[in-house]
XYZ file of C-alpha atoms in Angstrom:
469
model
C 0.042 -0.355 -0.083
C 1.305 3.121 -1.135
C 2.432 6.011 1.813
C 0.174 8.798 1.034
C 1.498 12.303 1.577
C 0.216 14.160 4.735
C 0.146 17.444 2.821
C -2.604 16.506 -0.043
C -6.249 17.447 0.662
C -8.125 13.863 0.685
C -9.443 13.053 4.167
C -8.332 9.581 4.710
C -5.008 10.898 6.086
C -6.856 11.850 9.105
C -7.484 7.971 10.046
C -4.199 7.377 11.000
C -3.619 9.525 14.164
C -6.342 7.090 15.642
C -4.717 4.489 15.167
C -0.884 5.465 16.394
C -3.258 6.508 19.462
C -4.796 3.640 20.501
C -1.780 1.872 19.751
C 0.214 4.030 22.300
C -2.633 3.289 24.835
C -2.161 -0.289 24.243
C 0.582 -0.020 25.246
C 0.611 1.883 28.348
C -1.658 0.096 29.819
C -0.240 -4.182 28.651
C 3.253 -2.078 30.245
C 1.497 -0.518 33.425
C 2.185 2.753 33.010
C 6.229 3.010 32.781
C 6.252 6.714 33.323
C 4.703 6.489 36.261
C 6.300 8.524 39.596
C 8.313 6.957 41.858
C 6.637 7.516 44.909
C 2.909 6.199 43.706
C 1.214 4.426 46.527
C 1.582 1.328 46.464
C -0.823 -1.951 47.330
C 1.570 -2.819 50.919
C 1.580 0.910 51.278
C -1.909 1.767 51.135
C -2.246 -1.719 53.637
C 0.142 -0.448 56.547
C -1.458 2.581 56.417
C -4.857 1.300 57.352
C -3.306 -0.303 59.600
C -2.833 2.055 61.800
C -5.608 4.385 60.587
C -8.896 2.074 59.227
C -11.627 2.338 62.790
C -12.907 -0.779 62.201
C -9.601 -2.589 62.586
C -9.140 -0.783 65.407
C -12.057 -1.260 67.066
C -11.514 -5.386 66.002
C -8.162 -4.791 67.815
C -9.151 -4.041 70.789
C -12.079 -6.189 71.273
C -8.983 -8.661 70.593
C -7.185 -6.929 73.332
C -10.113 -7.018 75.523
C -10.471 -10.886 75.192
C -6.420 -11.342 75.871
C -7.493 -9.669 79.157
C -10.904 -12.325 80.263
C -8.132 -14.724 79.310
C -5.638 -13.631 81.242
C -8.387 -12.862 84.704
C -9.731 -16.251 84.041
C -6.233 -18.247 84.763
C -4.941 -16.021 87.140
C -8.145 -17.684 89.925
C -5.490 -20.448 89.945
C -3.838 -17.147 91.803
C -3.297 -17.106 96.139
C -6.619 -13.839 96.983
C -5.223 -11.746 99.453
C -8.074 -10.487 101.218
C -7.999 -7.007 103.834
C -11.339 -6.592 106.115
C -11.649 -3.715 108.024
C -15.255 -4.315 110.565
C -16.125 -1.487 112.932
C -18.622 -1.904 115.004
C -21.079 -1.403 117.047
C -22.137 -2.911 120.569
C -23.982 -3.846 123.280
C -23.805 -7.045 125.778
C -26.863 -7.321 128.861
C -26.222 -9.988 132.363
C -28.919 -11.330 133.646
C -28.965 -12.756 136.917
C -31.240 -15.530 137.974
C -32.529 -15.763 141.462
C -31.455 -18.582 143.492
C -33.796 -19.782 145.655
C -32.549 -21.301 148.128
C -31.058 -17.646 148.884
C -33.695 -15.691 147.751
C -30.938 -13.577 146.678
C -30.758 -12.383 142.564
C -27.699 -10.411 141.102
C -27.192 -7.397 139.917
C -28.178 -6.836 135.758
C -24.706 -5.542 133.977
C -24.927 -4.212 131.003
C -22.143 -2.501 128.542
C -22.399 -0.754 125.859
C -19.048 -0.146 123.279
C -17.334 -0.156 119.848
C -15.038 -2.251 118.208
C -13.064 -2.142 115.246
C -11.540 -5.274 113.178
C -8.764 -5.645 111.136
C -8.401 -8.888 109.181
C -6.229 -9.984 106.448
C -7.232 -13.658 105.523
C -4.648 -15.377 102.764
C -6.168 -18.287 100.590
C -4.607 -20.547 97.671
C -6.829 -22.869 95.390
C -5.392 -26.295 96.070
C -7.758 -28.671 94.778
C -10.336 -27.282 92.675
C -10.591 -29.192 88.876
C -13.751 -25.776 88.350
C -10.843 -23.178 88.913
C -8.087 -25.319 87.134
C -10.348 -25.693 83.510
C -11.357 -22.161 83.943
C -7.951 -21.232 83.435
C -7.027 -23.452 80.469
C -10.093 -22.233 79.177
C -8.704 -18.575 79.888
C -5.180 -20.033 78.698
C -7.544 -20.760 74.831
C -9.434 -17.823 74.992
C -5.591 -15.579 74.601
C -4.968 -17.651 71.691
C -8.406 -16.647 70.141
C -7.728 -13.198 70.967
C -4.294 -13.629 68.610
C -6.171 -14.868 66.454
C -9.101 -12.460 66.210
C -6.426 -10.211 65.274
C -4.573 -11.605 62.077
C -8.406 -11.961 61.089
C -8.753 -8.565 61.172
C -5.588 -7.643 59.780
C -6.911 -10.401 56.834
C -10.140 -9.515 56.316
C -8.278 -5.491 56.186
C -6.165 -6.644 53.045
C -8.809 -7.952 51.229
C -10.858 -5.109 52.097
C -7.718 -2.387 51.178
C -6.951 -5.021 48.116
C -10.937 -4.737 46.526
C -10.805 -1.187 46.843
C -7.439 -0.259 45.821
C -7.660 -2.449 42.201
C -10.868 -0.883 41.928
C -9.120 2.499 41.587
C -7.397 1.152 39.431
C -9.698 -0.267 37.524
C -11.515 2.121 37.325
C -8.591 5.085 36.357
C -7.899 2.718 33.430
C -11.444 2.165 32.224
C -11.756 5.958 32.195
C -7.818 5.983 30.258
C -10.138 3.391 27.924
C -12.752 5.723 27.598
C -11.075 8.475 26.876
C -8.897 7.364 23.724
C -12.331 6.306 22.653
C -13.893 9.716 23.139
C -10.676 11.546 21.561
C -10.607 8.816 18.369
C -14.514 8.948 17.604
C -13.752 13.194 18.100
C -11.340 13.132 15.365
C -13.685 10.395 13.389
C -16.670 13.225 13.153
C -14.387 15.603 11.674
C -12.880 13.721 9.331
C -16.582 12.250 8.548
C -17.526 16.353 7.852
C -14.247 16.766 5.866
C -14.965 14.055 3.815
C -19.135 15.594 3.453
C -17.290 18.620 2.583
C -15.141 17.688 0.482
C -17.610 15.143 -1.204
C -16.480 11.831 -0.291
C -18.412 11.456 2.362
C -22.409 11.180 3.013
C -24.328 12.347 6.277
C -25.422 9.049 7.137
C -21.264 8.703 7.805
C -21.413 11.870 10.411
C -24.331 10.917 11.763
C -23.339 7.565 13.066
C -19.713 8.292 14.093
C -22.055 11.540 16.058
C -23.365 8.812 18.125
C -20.926 7.073 18.323
C -18.859 10.175 19.976
C -22.233 10.953 22.443
C -22.123 7.932 23.251
C -18.089 7.183 23.866
C -18.984 10.823 26.366
C -21.618 9.330 28.327
C -19.444 6.182 29.324
C -16.498 9.314 30.274
C -18.356 11.337 32.177
C -19.132 8.018 34.121
C -16.343 6.406 34.246
C -15.162 10.043 36.365
C -18.006 9.687 38.640
C -16.754 6.044 38.731
C -13.465 7.304 39.269
C -14.511 9.638 42.065
C -16.808 7.148 44.097
C -13.881 4.918 44.203
C -10.694 6.827 45.383
C -12.908 7.835 47.776
C -13.544 5.217 49.129
C -10.517 3.961 49.385
C -9.360 7.069 51.016
C -11.681 6.933 53.157
C -10.495 3.302 54.653
C -6.976 4.827 54.305
C -7.904 7.801 56.597
C -7.012 10.247 54.335
C -8.049 13.443 52.892
C -6.489 13.535 49.066
C -4.489 10.209 47.562
C -2.250 10.180 45.734
C -0.882 8.723 42.426
C -1.359 5.100 42.399
C 0.606 2.302 41.222
C 1.219 1.272 38.036
C -1.976 -1.064 36.980
C 0.094 -5.004 36.872
C 0.726 -6.685 32.974
C 0.072 -9.624 32.374
C 3.867 -10.870 32.951
C 4.025 -9.563 36.825
C 0.491 -11.935 37.833
C 1.497 -14.461 40.389
C 0.914 -17.720 38.475
C -0.614 -20.736 41.300
C 2.228 -22.796 42.203
C 2.150 -26.283 43.497
C -0.941 -28.177 43.302
C -4.326 -27.739 45.043
C -3.928 -30.519 46.977
C -1.007 -28.330 48.856
C -3.088 -25.709 49.324
C -5.935 -27.205 51.183
C -3.764 -28.901 53.815
C -2.444 -25.100 54.034
C -5.689 -23.890 54.160
C -6.290 -27.138 56.900
C -4.221 -25.505 58.812
C -3.584 -21.946 58.654
C -6.587 -20.526 57.649
C -7.813 -18.416 60.716
C -11.432 -19.261 60.902
C -10.459 -21.925 60.900
C -8.344 -21.833 63.372
C -10.744 -19.956 65.663
C -13.166 -21.873 64.923
C -11.742 -25.193 66.532
C -10.303 -22.956 69.389
C -13.875 -21.884 70.540
C -14.817 -25.372 70.409
C -12.295 -26.352 72.784
C -13.200 -23.482 74.452
C -16.602 -25.204 74.931
C -15.316 -27.954 75.819
C -13.379 -26.387 78.927
C -16.323 -24.959 79.907
C -18.291 -27.933 80.060
C -15.968 -29.425 81.855
C -16.170 -26.565 84.521
C -19.738 -26.188 84.596
C -19.366 -30.697 86.233
C -16.302 -29.969 87.918
C -18.864 -27.832 90.041
C -20.098 -31.149 91.869
C -17.043 -31.820 92.873
C -15.099 -30.797 96.430
C -12.849 -28.371 96.784
C -9.425 -28.091 98.655
C -7.917 -24.148 99.498
C -4.897 -23.696 102.025
C -6.037 -20.873 103.766
C -4.511 -17.963 106.387
C -5.333 -15.666 108.595
C -5.230 -13.491 111.164
C -7.469 -10.642 112.783
C -7.088 -8.262 115.363
C -9.491 -6.578 117.379
C -9.578 -3.609 119.947
C -12.981 -3.038 122.145
C -13.457 0.530 123.859
C -14.511 -1.499 127.069
C -16.457 -4.881 127.806
C -18.835 -6.374 129.939
C -16.159 -9.247 131.155
C -12.950 -7.989 130.326
C -12.512 -4.895 129.925
C -10.352 -3.148 126.969
C -8.170 -5.269 125.853
C -6.314 -6.057 122.585
C -8.003 -9.447 120.645
C -5.909 -11.035 117.983
C -5.938 -14.214 116.610
C -4.364 -16.180 114.135
C -4.666 -19.860 112.447
C -3.610 -21.419 108.790
C -5.026 -24.416 107.742
C -6.509 -26.465 105.010
C -10.475 -26.386 103.999
C -12.985 -28.352 102.065
C -15.657 -27.281 101.179
C -18.574 -29.570 98.264
C -21.825 -27.382 96.975
C -24.885 -29.889 98.022
C -27.525 -27.605 97.181
C -27.837 -24.689 94.530
C -31.057 -24.311 93.329
C -30.486 -26.784 90.111
C -28.105 -23.749 88.670
C -25.375 -25.755 88.019
C -27.516 -28.954 86.472
C -28.939 -26.414 84.259
C -24.972 -24.294 83.897
C -24.285 -27.640 82.410
C -27.501 -28.812 80.345
C -26.122 -25.132 78.594
C -22.670 -25.651 78.552
C -23.240 -29.522 76.853
C -25.221 -28.257 74.544
C -22.541 -25.027 73.648
C -19.904 -27.123 72.876
C -21.942 -28.621 70.612
C -23.247 -26.174 68.484
C -19.408 -24.688 68.731
C -18.355 -28.562 66.769
C -20.992 -28.916 64.348
C -19.667 -24.569 63.604
C -16.652 -26.490 63.432
C -17.401 -29.184 61.174
C -19.428 -26.911 58.283
C -16.184 -24.625 58.501
C -14.284 -26.873 57.484
C -16.496 -28.276 54.559
C -16.588 -24.898 53.660
C -12.484 -23.687 52.886
C -12.058 -26.748 51.743
C -14.533 -25.703 49.563
C -14.311 -22.125 49.360
C -9.730 -23.012 48.013
C -10.509 -24.975 46.032
C -13.393 -22.782 44.300
C -10.791 -19.857 44.385
C -8.280 -22.411 43.188
C -10.773 -22.628 40.167
C -10.728 -19.047 39.661
C -6.784 -18.056 39.680
C -6.317 -20.482 36.964
C -9.112 -19.607 34.555
C -9.024 -15.785 35.371
C -5.688 -15.759 34.654
C -6.448 -18.102 30.902
C -9.270 -15.591 31.149
C -6.319 -12.648 31.128
C -3.905 -13.947 28.247
C -7.279 -14.870 26.271
C -8.341 -11.133 26.413
C -4.371 -9.022 25.931
C -4.552 -11.619 22.864
C -7.627 -10.030 21.926
C -6.896 -6.448 22.573
C -3.739 -7.451 20.390
C -5.808 -9.255 18.003
C -8.716 -6.330 17.534
C -5.690 -3.956 17.102
C -4.343 -5.965 13.943
C -8.708 -5.414 13.149
C -8.968 -2.049 13.468
C -5.766 -1.033 11.410
C -6.753 -3.517 8.623
C -10.243 -2.400 8.837
C -9.164 1.168 8.060
C -7.105 0.601 5.511
C -9.594 -0.946 3.749
C -11.556 1.595 3.976
C -8.515 4.202 2.510
C -8.354 2.125 -0.155
C -11.986 1.631 -0.354
C -13.427 -1.618 0.358
C -14.722 -0.869 3.770
C -17.192 1.640 4.963
C -17.643 3.998 8.178
C -19.154 2.256 10.036
C -17.353 -0.542 9.491
C -14.117 1.984 10.851
C -16.216 2.955 13.890
C -17.391 -1.149 14.513
C -13.750 -2.098 14.460
C -12.504 0.602 16.621
C -15.201 0.241 20.043
C -14.244 -3.264 19.472
C -10.816 -2.789 20.131
C -11.131 -0.168 22.683
C -13.987 -3.164 24.345
C -11.332 -5.632 24.798
C -8.409 -3.606 25.571
C -11.266 -2.441 28.521
C -11.316 -6.009 29.564
C -8.379 -7.163 28.991
C -7.345 -4.259 32.235
C -9.891 -5.384 34.258
C -9.089 -9.124 34.106
C -5.517 -8.239 35.829
C -6.760 -5.992 38.276
C -9.823 -8.439 39.230
C -6.916 -11.152 39.686
C -5.203 -9.722 41.779
C -8.068 -9.463 43.651
C -8.498 -12.677 44.029
C -5.256 -13.939 44.678
C -5.170 -11.867 47.775
C -8.342 -12.898 48.469
C -6.888 -16.799 47.795
C -3.634 -15.670 50.730
C -5.978 -14.705 53.375
C -8.525 -17.630 52.572
C -4.512 -20.424 52.750
C -2.781 -18.472 55.722
C -0.422 -17.001 53.963
C 1.468 -14.064 55.425
C 3.717 -13.333 52.779
C 2.596 -11.302 50.101
C 5.294 -10.834 47.686
C 3.719 -8.674 44.626
C 4.155 -4.829 44.138
C 6.254 -4.229 47.584
C 6.005 -0.914 48.447
C 8.726 0.602 51.580
C 5.103 -0.621 53.605
C 5.279 -3.486 52.903
C 8.343 -4.654 55.455
C 5.583 -2.888 58.487
C 3.080 -5.246 57.282
C 4.807 -7.970 57.663
C 5.790 -6.785 60.978
C 2.380 -6.079 62.221
C 1.529 -9.725 61.676
C 3.526 -11.438 63.275
């Protein structure tokens, strides 16, 4: 095909700039905008900021700390208890003498009113208390649960940030494609009008180009609104008034590939999935709670040491004499009747244990199903990304061929417009699929309990790993 002189008045030479613009856009999107600033916000940096600022995560952190404190309180029940008491009192003693019949004599009645202050201290140490023992073991599991609560909060936040972060990238890239398409169609409208003025084109071509341009303009407006909403959602999580530019979107070659096999990741999920570990820990806690309830029917043995001191202001018998008493011994006690409360508590604890076991089994099945589903989705989504990447390249070639045919007179403008629409649609889909793949990847990371996040590590990556550990 002969190259045309750009100085000619033929309007067909105006087809080339849109094609070149689309090719440049494809190159930028596929390479992930390589000219982006080095100070752009990466996913890892966004996650590090969210860990420090996001309100829901902070609330869950406080709840985890409260759970940990409750665990230590349960463990402390096995330790000694030191009690001090101060008991002021006001007393009145009366002595009434009975008459002696043989002597026909009765002594005088006596009475005394006085106040007394008693001070005492008691030390009690459980020696054999099964209820407290099981409660302490319950507290130990509760501390483990608190750590898992913090880990789950971080994992959920990582997924939430990934969804919002890559939603911004998808909206940004989609807007870039729509703006490029609108610019191309604007040039097509100008070319169609020029051809009509020169007698080469028809009014139908002008109307077709204008209709496509109007649709592209509407899509661009919607894209700007979508990008603005996505940025606002990410700003809310990061607790920022302004959001700097984000890092480039990952190219196809940068997407993480599936490694090992499904059986390996199923085993990893069974061992490291946080929700599954929490359900297992809760089932163990329910078992210990049931044992603690049963232990209320067992005797308890405590070592007790006590000392009391009192000094009354007066006394009926001895006057104002100081009194002190101390003892060290063992105390064996057992509740014989408590109105049926212990029996009801045992039944309730047993039912809670059965419920926890059922939830654990359901969680195991759900995790296994989710791992398999997400594993398959990772494979199919990567294949889809490759397919759309090839489709974008193929549609670019088809668009260029259609434009060449239009210049040769074997194609009409509507064919060119259709080819351009397919090309930009494939280009947009290719970028969206790559961003969706990254969201799916981070969900898989959280599902299998992996703390390593190897992609797009920025300055905040080390901080994220430190907090996860």
